[in-house]
């Protein structure tokens, strides 16, 4: 069993939020939780 750590940073790379999910959870599902609490953005970079 493994885990994934999802991170949200500001434009300078400083961490704003982290969220851990089980390894079998899709990245799309895992990314939704930390992004829901953020204000709307003009652009986003995801990997």
Coordinates of C-alpha atoms in Angstrom, one line a residue:
X1 CA 0.0 0.0 0.0
X2 CA 1.3 3.5 -0.8
X3 CA 0.2 7.1 -0.4
X4 CA 0.3 10.3 -2.5
X5 CA 1.0 13.8 -1.1
X6 CA -0.7 16.6 -3.0
X7 CA 0.7 20.1 -2.4
X8 CA -0.6 23.6 -3.2
X9 CA 2.0 26.4 -3.4
X10 CA 2.0 30.1 -4.1
X11 CA 3.8 31.5 -7.2
X12 CA 7.1 31.5 -5.2
X13 CA 6.8 27.8 -4.4
X14 CA 5.9 28.4 -0.7
X15 CA 3.5 25.7 0.5
X16 CA -0.1 26.7 1.2
X17 CA -1.7 23.3 1.8
X18 CA -0.9 19.6 1.8
X19 CA -3.3 16.7 1.4
X20 CA -2.5 13.0 1.6
X21 CA -4.5 10.3 -0.2
X22 CA -4.2 6.6 -0.6
X23 CA -2.1 5.6 -3.6
X24 CA -5.0 4.1 -5.6
X25 CA -7.0 7.3 -5.5
X26 CA -6.8 9.3 -8.8
X27 CA -4.8 12.5 -8.9
X28 CA -8.0 14.3 -10.0
X29 CA -9.9 13.2 -6.9
X30 CA -7.0 13.9 -4.6
X31 CA -6.4 17.4 -6.0
X32 CA -10.1 18.5 -5.5
X33 CA -9.9 18.6 -1.7
X34 CA -7.1 21.2 -1.3
X35 CA -8.2 23.2 -4.3
X36 CA -11.8 23.6 -3.0
X37 CA -10.6 25.9 -0.2
X38 CA -8.6 28.3 -2.5
X39 CA -9.9 31.5 -4.1
X40 CA -10.3 31.6 -7.9
X41 CA -7.0 31.8 -9.8
X42 CA -6.1 33.4 -13.1
X43 CA -3.8 30.5 -14.0
X44 CA -2.7 27.2 -12.5
X45 CA 0.3 24.9 -13.1
X46 CA -0.2 21.2 -12.3
X47 CA 2.0 18.1 -12.6

